[in-house]
Amino acid sequence: MESKTSLKSRFIRLVCVPLAIQAIIACIVVIWLLQMESIVEFHTSKEVLALLVGGGLVVNLALVAFLGMQLGKDISDRFAILTDNVERFRRQEKLNYLQGGDDELAILDQSFHEMAAALNQAIARERDLIESAASIICAINGEFVIDTINPAVEKLLGFTPQQLIGSSLLGLLTTEGQELLLETLYQVRYSGSESVLEIPLKAQNGNLIDSFWMIKWSKDKNHWICVVQDISERKLAENMRRQIVNMVSHDIRSPLSTINVIFASLQIGVYGALTPKALELTQSGERACAQLLNLTGDLLALDRLEAGMLVLEYSEVDLDQQFASISSMMFTVAQKARVIIKHHNCGLKLMADRDRLDQILTNLISNAIKFSQPGGVVHLHASQIDDDIEIVVKDQGIGIAENHLPFIFDRYRQVRTSDATKKKGSGLGLSIAKALTELHGGTIAVASEVGKGTSFYVRLPMARKGS
């Protein structure tokens, strides 16, 4: 295997070896002079020998200087190639070929080529990601001019990147959008934080497209980095959902309530006595109306929660009184299912929205009754844990399989065993209980074992957060 030749060894070989040869010659001459027997012979040869030694020294020195210059030029040229490669890499141009040899400069040049190749691969991958991204990614300078923008803009707005690079970003916005975006851009720049906003964008065909912006300021490059997503479909879905909620609220709930009243009036004989069959039908209709009313109530409650329209009204809640009230309210439902509700006094109080806490516990107890066997018991109790209060609703029902537990609070999911097909419900009760608990700044958890029952744990702060 060939050994590496360092610059140091080359310098010794090309510069110091001639000097060593000159020294050897000088030693030989001196020895020769000392061996002369005659003083006359010595004096005769002295001048000739001095001339020879001096001339040889001059020639050797010249040779050393020449070789040194050659070595210096070689090193300088190779450094120039390295410097040129740095500039070529900066301009994203092809690098010079690898330098030959195995000395330090050759190893440095090889390492630079490997580093440049790795960086170019990383840059290419990043460019591919940006260019293939579905979202618009752009850089905006301090004058609000678009410096760079990826091809996604053509799909979203109809403009090519070349049409927008160098133009003002403000030309894509409405007057209101310009004011909002400028305010956000300055806030991001001078606060050093990131920000998001929703504003409409003007497409090439003149249409307005709802967009969601994520904005960050880059101090190093002195520009804003913006990621823009088209949220038109999401906005459309939100508007459709709002229309459905309004329809449920005004066009369905009121007639259902009226029908329910009519069924109740028929059952008590306001319009005359009913035959057993007619009574059975009216009772069935009343139950169906009640289920629909519960569903519409759950939908409206969930919509208000998601829209942030629900404001909690805090007051001191005595849990013993609250448990007694809920147990009394749920007594008829439990009696029909032949289930017993047992509430245990705890002597605890907390700051909460009394009505919303009622809704949380009612949903949990209703769920416990629904999946309890006749003769089962639903326990309701609470305990203090540090600065929180944990309320537990425990049943002796059919339980929940372990693989279903992660989905227990999902909407429209009833993940009990096969017996659940016999139980009617909207599938929103637990989802609403979770949302209301989190609105209080608390958490809700579940533990269950198939065939032995389920426990729900609602943990709420004793004092209102931020008070």
Tab-separated table of C-alpha atoms in Angstrom:
chain	number	residue	atom	x	y	z
A	1	MET	CA	0.000	0.000	0.000
A	2	GLU	CA	1.412	3.394	-1.008
A	3	SER	CA	2.186	5.640	1.926
A	4	LYS	CA	0.894	9.213	2.049
A	5	THR	CA	3.334	11.981	1.107
A	6	SER	CA	2.846	15.035	3.290
A	7	LEU	CA	3.809	18.580	2.347
A	8	LYS	CA	6.399	18.528	5.113
A	9	SER	CA	8.166	15.469	3.670
A	10	ARG	CA	8.097	17.028	0.194
A	11	PHE	CA	9.709	20.174	1.565
A	12	ILE	CA	12.465	18.150	3.246
A	13	ARG	CA	13.076	16.112	0.119
A	14	LEU	CA	13.065	18.989	-2.383
A	15	VAL	CA	14.783	21.665	-0.303
A	16	CYS	CA	16.827	20.092	2.467
A	17	VAL	CA	18.340	17.169	0.513
A	18	PRO	CA	20.459	19.458	-1.762
A	19	LEU	CA	21.787	21.202	1.338
A	20	ALA	CA	22.746	17.857	2.806
A	21	ILE	CA	24.571	16.935	-0.406
A	22	GLN	CA	26.467	20.234	-0.277
A	23	ALA	CA	27.499	19.521	3.297
A	24	ILE	CA	28.767	16.075	2.353
A	25	ILE	CA	30.843	17.540	-0.484
A	26	ALA	CA	32.326	20.118	1.839
A	27	CYS	CA	33.310	17.402	4.331
A	28	ILE	CA	35.004	15.373	1.604
A	29	VAL	CA	37.001	18.407	0.457
A	30	VAL	CA	38.100	19.201	4.000
A	31	ILE	CA	39.232	15.612	4.551
A	32	TRP	CA	41.143	15.689	1.272
A	33	LEU	CA	42.934	18.911	2.269
A	34	LEU	CA	43.927	17.476	5.616
A	35	GLN	CA	45.514	14.502	3.924
A	36	MET	CA	47.917	16.643	1.827
A	37	GLU	CA	51.509	16.194	2.933
A	38	SER	CA	53.093	19.303	1.444
A	39	ILE	CA	52.357	22.787	2.601
A	40	VAL	CA	53.174	24.026	-0.899
A	41	GLU	CA	50.714	21.613	-2.409
A	42	PHE	CA	48.127	22.798	0.100
A	43	HIS	CA	48.585	26.448	-0.761
A	44	THR	CA	48.536	25.665	-4.473
A	45	SER	CA	45.208	23.835	-4.310
A	46	LYS	CA	43.566	26.120	-1.753
A	47	GLU	CA	42.296	28.687	-4.219
A	48	VAL	CA	41.080	26.057	-6.654
A	49	LEU	CA	39.306	24.147	-3.936
A	50	ALA	CA	37.714	27.300	-2.515
A	51	LEU	CA	36.440	28.172	-5.957
A	52	LEU	CA	35.002	24.721	-6.393
A	53	VAL	CA	33.349	24.703	-2.978
A	54	GLY	CA	32.003	28.199	-3.341
A	55	GLY	CA	30.733	27.538	-6.846
A	56	GLY	CA	29.082	24.313	-5.761
A	57	LEU	CA	27.442	26.129	-2.870
A	58	VAL	CA	26.078	28.825	-5.146
A	59	VAL	CA	24.755	26.240	-7.601
A	60	ASN	CA	23.200	24.278	-4.770
A	61	LEU	CA	21.603	27.354	-3.304
A	62	ALA	CA	20.221	28.237	-6.718
A	63	LEU	CA	18.862	24.728	-7.064
A	64	VAL	CA	17.288	24.961	-3.628
A	65	ALA	CA	15.727	28.319	-4.476
A	66	PHE	CA	14.384	26.995	-7.755
A	67	LEU	CA	12.911	23.881	-6.184
A	68	GLY	CA	11.472	25.957	-3.344
A	69	MET	CA	9.805	28.285	-5.819
A	70	GLN	CA	8.419	25.316	-7.712
A	71	LEU	CA	7.025	23.854	-4.492
A	72	GLY	CA	5.600	27.219	-3.448
A	73	LYS	CA	3.978	27.694	-6.857
A	74	ASP	CA	2.499	24.186	-6.678
A	75	ILE	CA	1.021	24.874	-3.257
A	76	SER	CA	-0.219	28.323	-4.331
A	77	ASP	CA	-1.898	26.929	-7.466
A	78	ARG	CA	-3.608	24.197	-5.491
A	79	PHE	CA	-4.841	26.696	-2.897
A	80	ALA	CA	-6.158	28.799	-5.798
A	81	ILE	CA	-8.139	25.757	-7.005
A	82	LEU	CA	-9.588	25.286	-3.513
A	83	THR	CA	-10.559	28.967	-3.356
A	84	ASP	CA	-12.113	28.754	-6.823
A	85	ASN	CA	-14.116	25.696	-5.732
A	86	VAL	CA	-15.512	27.649	-2.789
A	87	GLU	CA	-16.679	30.406	-5.163
A	88	ARG	CA	-18.072	27.858	-7.593
A	89	PHE	CA	-20.026	26.193	-4.796
A	90	ARG	CA	-21.386	29.551	-3.687
A	91	ARG	CA	-22.587	30.228	-7.245
A	92	GLN	CA	-23.917	26.637	-7.529
A	93	GLU	CA	-21.524	25.891	-10.433
A	94	LYS	CA	-19.683	22.673	-11.234
A	95	LEU	CA	-16.499	22.220	-9.147
A	96	ASN	CA	-12.991	21.701	-10.550
A	97	TYR	CA	-11.826	18.125	-10.845
A	98	LEU	CA	-10.338	16.457	-7.796
A	99	GLN	CA	-6.650	17.285	-7.294
A	100	GLY	CA	-4.218	14.388	-7.613
A	101	GLY	CA	-1.929	13.196	-4.855
A	102	ASP	CA	-2.389	12.085	-1.322
A	103	ASP	CA	-0.998	14.973	0.664
A	104	GLU	CA	-2.891	17.338	2.959
A	105	LEU	CA	-4.143	19.596	0.156
A	106	ALA	CA	-5.416	16.629	-1.856
A	107	ILE	CA	-7.234	15.272	1.217
A	108	LEU	CA	-8.703	18.731	1.913
A	109	ASP	CA	-9.885	19.035	-1.694
A	110	GLN	CA	-11.469	15.579	-1.561
A	111	SER	CA	-13.240	16.413	1.717
A	112	PHE	CA	-14.554	19.667	0.203
A	113	HIS	CA	-15.928	17.777	-2.819
A	114	GLU	CA	-17.672	15.280	-0.521
A	115	MET	CA	-19.114	18.069	1.634
A	116	ALA	CA	-20.312	19.979	-1.457
A	117	ALA	CA	-21.963	16.836	-2.846
A	118	ALA	CA	-23.772	16.186	0.455
A	119	LEU	CA	-24.938	19.809	0.709
A	120	ASN	CA	-26.106	19.827	-2.902
A	121	GLN	CA	-28.144	16.693	-2.236
A	122	ALA	CA	-29.699	18.289	0.843
A	123	ILE	CA	-30.455	21.489	-1.092
A	124	ALA	CA	-31.969	19.466	-3.949
A	125	ARG	CA	-34.200	17.547	-1.534
A	126	GLU	CA	-35.292	20.774	0.136
A	127	ARG	CA	-35.997	22.362	-3.243
A	128	ASP	CA	-38.027	19.323	-4.329
A	129	LEU	CA	-40.063	19.489	-1.119
A	130	ILE	CA	-40.753	23.201	-1.553
A	131	GLU	CA	-41.610	22.903	-5.233
A	132	SER	CA	-43.903	19.907	-4.693
A	133	ALA	CA	-45.624	21.371	-1.616
A	134	ALA	CA	-49.359	21.980	-1.912
A	135	SER	CA	-49.053	25.193	0.118
A	136	ILE	CA	-47.582	28.439	-1.159
A	137	ILE	CA	-44.139	29.056	0.352
A	138	CYS	CA	-42.633	32.481	-0.272
A	139	ALA	CA	-40.026	34.931	1.005
A	140	ILE	CA	-41.033	38.602	1.298
A	141	ASN	CA	-38.384	41.309	1.714
A	142	GLY	CA	-38.643	44.409	3.872
A	143	GLU	CA	-40.299	46.332	1.022
A	144	PHE	CA	-43.088	43.707	0.824
A	145	VAL	CA	-41.740	42.478	-2.513
A	146	ILE	CA	-41.826	38.759	-3.312
A	147	ASP	CA	-38.242	37.470	-3.525
A	148	THR	CA	-39.016	33.786	-4.051
A	149	ILE	CA	-42.183	31.729	-4.341
A	150	ASN	CA	-42.809	28.051	-5.116
A	151	PRO	CA	-44.851	26.643	-8.044
A	152	ALA	CA	-47.876	25.933	-5.820
A	153	VAL	CA	-48.947	29.537	-6.413
A	154	GLU	CA	-49.885	28.668	-9.998
A	155	LYS	CA	-52.327	25.985	-8.871
A	156	LEU	CA	-53.856	28.114	-6.120
A	157	LEU	CA	-53.930	31.568	-7.740
A	158	GLY	CA	-53.217	31.011	-11.440
A	159	PHE	CA	-50.009	33.090	-11.465
A	160	THR	CA	-46.650	31.576	-12.386
A	161	PRO	CA	-43.746	32.208	-9.958
A	162	GLN	CA	-42.039	34.320	-12.633
A	163	GLN	CA	-45.067	36.621	-12.818
A	164	LEU	CA	-44.978	37.329	-9.064
A	165	ILE	CA	-41.257	37.396	-8.190
A	166	GLY	CA	-40.195	41.032	-7.931
A	167	SER	CA	-43.748	42.338	-7.518
A	168	SER	CA	-45.459	43.630	-4.385
A	169	LEU	CA	-47.306	41.130	-2.243
A	170	LEU	CA	-49.931	43.777	-1.485
A	171	GLY	CA	-51.245	43.529	-5.059
A	172	LEU	CA	-52.722	40.130	-4.199
A	173	LEU	CA	-54.812	41.482	-1.303
A	174	THR	CA	-57.959	43.456	-0.740
A	175	THR	CA	-57.719	46.787	1.086
A	176	GLU	CA	-58.828	45.213	4.365
A	177	GLY	CA	-56.447	42.318	3.805
A	178	GLN	CA	-53.528	44.687	3.199
A	179	GLU	CA	-54.094	46.462	6.509
A	180	LEU	CA	-54.379	43.206	8.453
A	181	LEU	CA	-51.325	41.633	6.799
A	182	LEU	CA	-49.122	44.726	7.243
A	183	GLU	CA	-50.038	44.900	10.920
A	184	THR	CA	-49.195	41.213	11.345
A	185	LEU	CA	-45.908	41.463	9.397
A	186	TYR	CA	-44.657	44.361	11.554
A	187	GLN	CA	-45.738	42.568	14.717
A	188	VAL	CA	-43.827	39.427	13.714
A	189	ARG	CA	-40.723	41.402	12.720
A	190	TYR	CA	-40.379	43.489	15.853
A	191	SER	CA	-41.626	40.960	18.393
A	192	GLY	CA	-39.562	38.056	17.072
A	193	SER	CA	-42.557	35.735	17.367
A	194	GLU	CA	-44.487	33.786	14.768
A	195	SER	CA	-48.077	34.569	13.867
A	196	VAL	CA	-51.039	33.259	11.877
A	197	LEU	CA	-54.005	34.936	10.215
A	198	GLU	CA	-56.774	34.355	7.704
A	199	ILE	CA	-57.203	36.752	4.773
A	200	PRO	CA	-58.652	36.511	1.241
A	201	LEU	CA	-56.265	36.432	-1.760
A	202	LYS	CA	-56.974	37.657	-5.281
A	203	ALA	CA	-56.610	34.958	-7.932
A	204	GLN	CA	-55.623	35.763	-11.518
A	205	ASN	CA	-59.239	35.333	-12.637
A	206	GLY	CA	-60.370	37.920	-10.067
A	207	ASN	CA	-61.910	35.470	-7.600
A	208	LEU	CA	-61.176	35.777	-3.879
A	209	ILE	CA	-59.712	32.702	-2.199
A	210	ASP	CA	-59.795	32.236	1.573
A	211	SER	CA	-56.258	31.627	2.806
A	212	PHE	CA	-54.529	30.767	6.067
A	213	TRP	CA	-51.069	32.333	6.674
A	214	MET	CA	-48.189	31.246	8.916
A	215	ILE	CA	-45.566	34.013	9.115
A	216	LYS	CA	-42.031	34.102	10.514
A	217	TRP	CA	-39.277	36.752	10.320
A	218	SER	CA	-35.735	35.681	9.370
A	219	LYS	CA	-33.125	38.025	10.849
A	220	ASP	CA	-30.268	36.405	8.933
A	221	LYS	CA	-31.864	36.879	5.526
A	222	ASN	CA	-33.823	40.003	6.453
A	223	HIS	CA	-37.154	38.820	5.065
A	224	TRP	CA	-40.457	37.239	6.067
A	225	ILE	CA	-41.062	33.567	5.380
A	226	CYS	CA	-44.734	32.864	4.692
A	227	VAL	CA	-46.595	29.582	4.261
A	228	VAL	CA	-50.041	30.086	2.726
A	229	GLN	CA	-52.791	27.435	2.565
A	230	ASP	CA	-56.039	27.464	0.629
A	231	ILE	CA	-58.873	27.035	3.149
A	232	SER	CA	-61.766	27.719	0.780
A	233	GLU	CA	-63.136	24.193	1.147
A	234	ARG	CA	-62.869	24.377	4.911
A	235	LYS	CA	-64.714	27.704	4.938
A	236	LEU	CA	-67.383	26.244	2.686
A	237	ALA	CA	-67.772	23.277	5.027
A	238	GLU	CA	-68.010	25.615	8.024
A	239	ASN	CA	-70.728	27.650	6.310
A	240	MET	CA	-72.644	24.478	5.456
A	241	ARG	CA	-72.314	23.271	9.025
A	242	ARG	CA	-73.550	26.628	10.277
A	243	GLN	CA	-76.580	26.418	7.992
A	244	ILE	CA	-77.330	22.896	9.223
A	245	VAL	CA	-77.041	24.019	12.845
A	246	ASN	CA	-79.374	26.936	12.173
A	247	MET	CA	-81.798	24.593	10.469
A	248	VAL	CA	-81.647	22.212	13.437
A	249	SER	CA	-82.112	25.094	15.844
A	250	HIS	CA	-85.044	26.791	14.113
A	251	ASP	CA	-86.645	24.407	11.629
A	252	ILE	CA	-86.442	21.077	13.481
A	253	ARG	CA	-86.265	21.678	17.201
A	254	SER	CA	-89.441	23.791	17.445
A	255	PRO	CA	-91.692	21.371	15.490
A	256	LEU	CA	-90.305	18.435	17.494
A	257	SER	CA	-91.157	20.179	20.736
A	258	THR	CA	-94.686	20.838	19.447
A	259	ILE	CA	-95.133	17.191	18.393
A	260	ASN	CA	-93.853	16.031	21.768
A	261	VAL	CA	-96.417	18.183	23.548
A	262	ILE	CA	-99.176	16.776	21.343
A	263	PHE	CA	-98.148	13.195	22.147
A	264	ALA	CA	-98.106	13.982	25.848
A	265	SER	CA	-101.556	15.599	25.625
A	266	LEU	CA	-102.961	12.591	23.808
A	267	GLN	CA	-101.618	10.227	26.466
A	268	ILE	CA	-103.269	12.074	29.340
A	269	GLY	CA	-106.625	12.100	27.520
A	270	VAL	CA	-106.918	15.805	26.681
A	271	TYR	CA	-108.552	14.864	23.355
A	272	GLY	CA	-110.373	11.810	24.624
A	273	ALA	CA	-109.475	8.342	25.773
A	274	LEU	CA	-107.096	6.328	23.603
A	275	THR	CA	-107.216	2.664	22.831
A	276	PRO	CA	-104.294	0.597	24.204
A	277	LYS	CA	-102.792	0.388	20.728
A	278	ALA	CA	-103.071	4.150	20.176
A	279	LEU	CA	-101.553	4.780	23.591
A	280	GLU	CA	-98.647	2.496	22.738
A	281	LEU	CA	-98.073	4.346	19.449
A	282	THR	CA	-98.143	7.775	21.102
A	283	GLN	CA	-95.669	6.619	23.734
A	284	SER	CA	-93.367	5.298	20.988
A	285	GLY	CA	-93.680	8.596	19.128
A	286	GLU	CA	-92.934	10.563	22.286
A	287	ARG	CA	-89.765	8.517	22.878
A	288	ALA	CA	-88.637	9.085	19.270
A	289	CYS	CA	-89.222	12.842	19.619
A	290	ALA	CA	-87.307	12.892	22.901
A	291	GLN	CA	-84.342	11.164	21.240
A	292	LEU	CA	-84.341	13.662	18.386
A	293	LEU	CA	-84.606	16.569	20.805
A	294	ASN	CA	-81.645	15.203	22.770
A	295	LEU	CA	-79.649	14.852	19.562
A	296	THR	CA	-80.428	18.391	18.418
A	297	GLY	CA	-79.565	19.688	21.892
A	298	ASP	CA	-76.222	17.879	21.781
A	299	LEU	CA	-75.463	19.225	18.303
A	300	LEU	CA	-76.229	22.791	19.360
A	301	ALA	CA	-74.136	22.441	22.523
A	302	LEU	CA	-71.183	21.023	20.578
A	303	ASP	CA	-71.450	23.769	17.977
A	304	ARG	CA	-71.373	26.478	20.636
A	305	LEU	CA	-68.346	24.840	22.250
A	306	GLU	CA	-66.412	24.648	18.971
A	307	ALA	CA	-67.309	28.202	18.025
A	308	GLY	CA	-66.073	29.474	21.397
A	309	MET	CA	-69.478	30.991	22.098
A	310	LEU	CA	-69.959	29.215	25.397
A	311	VAL	CA	-68.898	31.382	28.341
A	312	LEU	CA	-68.690	29.778	31.765
A	313	GLU	CA	-70.408	31.477	34.671
A	314	TYR	CA	-68.409	30.518	37.743
A	315	SER	CA	-69.855	30.217	41.228
A	316	GLU	CA	-69.114	28.163	44.324
A	317	VAL	CA	-70.581	24.689	43.949
A	318	ASP	CA	-71.282	22.437	46.928
A	319	LEU	CA	-70.670	18.976	45.502
A	320	ASP	CA	-72.840	17.194	48.073
A	321	GLN	CA	-75.811	19.341	47.048
A	322	GLN	CA	-74.931	18.947	43.364
A	323	PHE	CA	-74.750	15.161	43.631
A	324	ALA	CA	-78.075	14.992	45.476
A	325	SER	CA	-79.761	17.187	42.869
A	326	ILE	CA	-78.440	15.146	39.941
A	327	SER	CA	-79.374	11.842	41.600
A	328	SER	CA	-82.900	13.113	42.137
A	329	MET	CA	-83.146	14.376	38.553
A	330	MET	CA	-81.919	11.063	37.126
A	331	PHE	CA	-84.069	8.923	39.473
A	332	THR	CA	-86.851	8.253	36.959
A	333	VAL	CA	-84.423	7.245	34.209
A	334	ALA	CA	-82.549	4.947	36.599
A	335	GLN	CA	-85.780	3.445	37.918
A	336	LYS	CA	-86.923	2.524	34.409
A	337	ALA	CA	-83.599	0.768	33.828
A	338	ARG	CA	-83.812	-0.826	37.303
A	339	VAL	CA	-80.492	0.756	38.241
A	340	ILE	CA	-79.659	2.426	41.572
A	341	ILE	CA	-77.737	5.717	41.810
A	342	LYS	CA	-75.689	6.123	44.992
A	343	HIS	CA	-74.022	9.440	45.715
A	344	HIS	CA	-71.463	9.675	48.518
A	345	ASN	CA	-71.017	12.857	50.532
A	346	CYS	CA	-67.535	14.362	50.336
A	347	GLY	CA	-67.869	17.798	51.987
A	348	LEU	CA	-66.028	19.474	49.085
A	349	LYS	CA	-66.664	22.690	47.181
A	350	LEU	CA	-65.172	24.124	44.016
A	351	MET	CA	-65.513	27.056	41.625
A	352	ALA	CA	-67.321	25.958	38.470
A	353	ASP	CA	-70.229	26.669	36.163
A	354	ARG	CA	-73.056	24.897	37.986
A	355	ASP	CA	-75.152	24.225	34.867
A	356	ARG	CA	-72.209	22.943	32.820
A	357	LEU	CA	-71.061	20.713	35.671
A	358	ASP	CA	-74.621	19.378	35.792
A	359	GLN	CA	-74.367	18.647	32.060
A	360	ILE	CA	-71.037	16.820	32.463
A	361	LEU	CA	-72.293	14.598	35.265
A	362	THR	CA	-75.696	14.020	33.655
A	363	ASN	CA	-74.046	12.779	30.462
A	364	LEU	CA	-71.744	10.446	32.414
A	365	ILE	CA	-74.521	9.082	34.638
A	366	SER	CA	-76.851	8.602	31.650
A	367	ASN	CA	-74.093	6.670	29.929
A	368	ALA	CA	-73.518	4.567	33.065
A	369	ILE	CA	-77.240	3.769	33.410
A	370	LYS	CA	-77.529	2.916	29.720
A	371	PHE	CA	-74.843	0.250	29.904
A	372	SER	CA	-75.655	-1.154	33.356
A	373	GLN	CA	-77.432	-4.423	33.916
A	374	PRO	CA	-80.756	-4.439	35.834
A	375	GLY	CA	-79.964	-4.358	39.538
A	376	GLY	CA	-76.667	-2.586	38.943
A	377	VAL	CA	-75.433	0.365	40.973
A	378	VAL	CA	-73.945	3.645	39.702
A	379	HIS	CA	-71.674	5.312	42.262
A	380	LEU	CA	-70.992	9.041	42.338
A	381	HIS	CA	-68.309	10.428	44.644
A	382	ALA	CA	-65.424	12.915	44.791
A	383	SER	CA	-62.076	13.429	46.538
A	384	GLN	CA	-59.447	16.140	46.747
A	385	ILE	CA	-56.063	15.634	45.031
A	386	ASP	CA	-53.667	18.525	45.676
A	387	ASP	CA	-55.409	21.658	44.324
A	388	ASP	CA	-57.877	19.649	42.234
A	389	ILE	CA	-61.058	17.727	42.877
A	390	GLU	CA	-61.604	14.376	41.187
A	391	ILE	CA	-65.195	13.322	40.570
A	392	VAL	CA	-65.766	9.639	39.839
A	393	VAL	CA	-68.776	8.086	38.100
A	394	LYS	CA	-68.528	4.299	38.397
A	395	ASP	CA	-70.894	1.675	37.043
A	396	GLN	CA	-71.109	-2.144	37.202
A	397	GLY	CA	-72.057	-2.514	33.561
A	398	ILE	CA	-70.796	-4.406	30.560
A	399	GLY	CA	-67.494	-2.520	30.391
A	400	ILE	CA	-65.362	-1.423	27.443
A	401	ALA	CA	-62.698	-3.432	25.632
A	402	GLU	CA	-59.180	-2.079	26.110
A	403	ASN	CA	-58.615	-1.476	22.398
A	404	HIS	CA	-61.729	0.735	22.316
A	405	LEU	CA	-60.755	3.020	25.199
A	406	PRO	CA	-58.702	5.493	23.096
A	407	PHE	CA	-61.831	6.290	21.055
A	408	ILE	CA	-64.350	6.585	23.888
A	409	PHE	CA	-64.596	10.396	23.642
A	410	ASP	CA	-64.805	10.547	19.834
A	411	ARG	CA	-67.985	11.910	18.320
A	412	TYR	CA	-70.705	9.513	17.263
A	413	ARG	CA	-68.710	6.572	18.642
A	414	GLN	CA	-70.314	3.980	20.863
A	415	VAL	CA	-67.530	1.523	21.558
A	416	ARG	CA	-69.193	-0.721	24.130
A	417	THR	CA	-69.652	-4.381	23.421
A	418	SER	CA	-72.243	-5.788	21.049
A	419	ASP	CA	-75.006	-5.020	23.565
A	420	ALA	CA	-74.520	-1.374	22.624
A	421	THR	CA	-76.551	-1.916	19.484
A	422	LYS	CA	-79.597	-2.129	21.705
A	423	LYS	CA	-78.815	1.187	23.383
A	424	LYS	CA	-79.971	4.384	21.719
A	425	GLY	CA	-77.998	7.615	21.851
A	426	SER	CA	-76.459	10.372	19.771
A	427	GLY	CA	-72.874	9.338	20.450
A	428	LEU	CA	-72.118	12.939	21.484
A	429	GLY	CA	-72.619	12.819	25.254
A	430	LEU	CA	-69.074	11.808	26.199
A	431	SER	CA	-67.600	14.164	23.603
A	432	ILE	CA	-69.556	17.059	25.137
A	433	ALA	CA	-68.542	16.018	28.669
A	434	LYS	CA	-64.887	16.072	27.624
A	435	ALA	CA	-65.186	19.475	25.926
A	436	LEU	CA	-66.948	21.036	28.945
A	437	THR	CA	-64.380	19.549	31.331
A	438	GLU	CA	-61.502	20.999	29.310
A	439	LEU	CA	-63.319	24.332	29.135
A	440	HIS	CA	-63.097	24.369	32.938
A	441	GLY	CA	-59.348	23.720	32.674
A	442	GLY	CA	-59.744	20.111	33.779
A	443	THR	CA	-59.203	16.620	32.396
A	444	ILE	CA	-61.342	13.530	31.947
A	445	ALA	CA	-60.171	9.905	31.857
A	446	VAL	CA	-61.698	6.446	31.732
A	447	ALA	CA	-60.825	3.007	33.084
A	448	SER	CA	-62.798	-0.121	32.293
A	449	GLU	CA	-62.826	-3.908	32.341
A	450	VAL	CA	-65.172	-5.958	30.203
A	451	GLY	CA	-67.884	-7.550	32.329
A	452	LYS	CA	-66.992	-5.614	35.488
A	453	GLY	CA	-67.853	-2.004	34.722
A	454	THR	CA	-66.444	1.395	33.815
A	455	SER	CA	-65.210	4.404	35.786
A	456	PHE	CA	-64.967	7.975	34.511
A	457	TYR	CA	-62.648	10.398	36.319
A	458	VAL	CA	-63.332	14.125	35.986
A	459	ARG	CA	-60.548	16.216	37.489
A	460	LEU	CA	-61.269	19.924	37.951
A	461	PRO	CA	-59.311	22.736	39.654
A	462	MET	CA	-60.843	23.782	42.980
A	463	ALA	CA	-60.300	27.459	42.173
A	464	ARG	CA	-60.950	29.138	38.851
A	465	LYS	CA	-57.743	29.280	36.822
A	466	GLY	CA	-56.354	32.784	36.548
A	467	SER	CA	-58.292	34.020	39.566
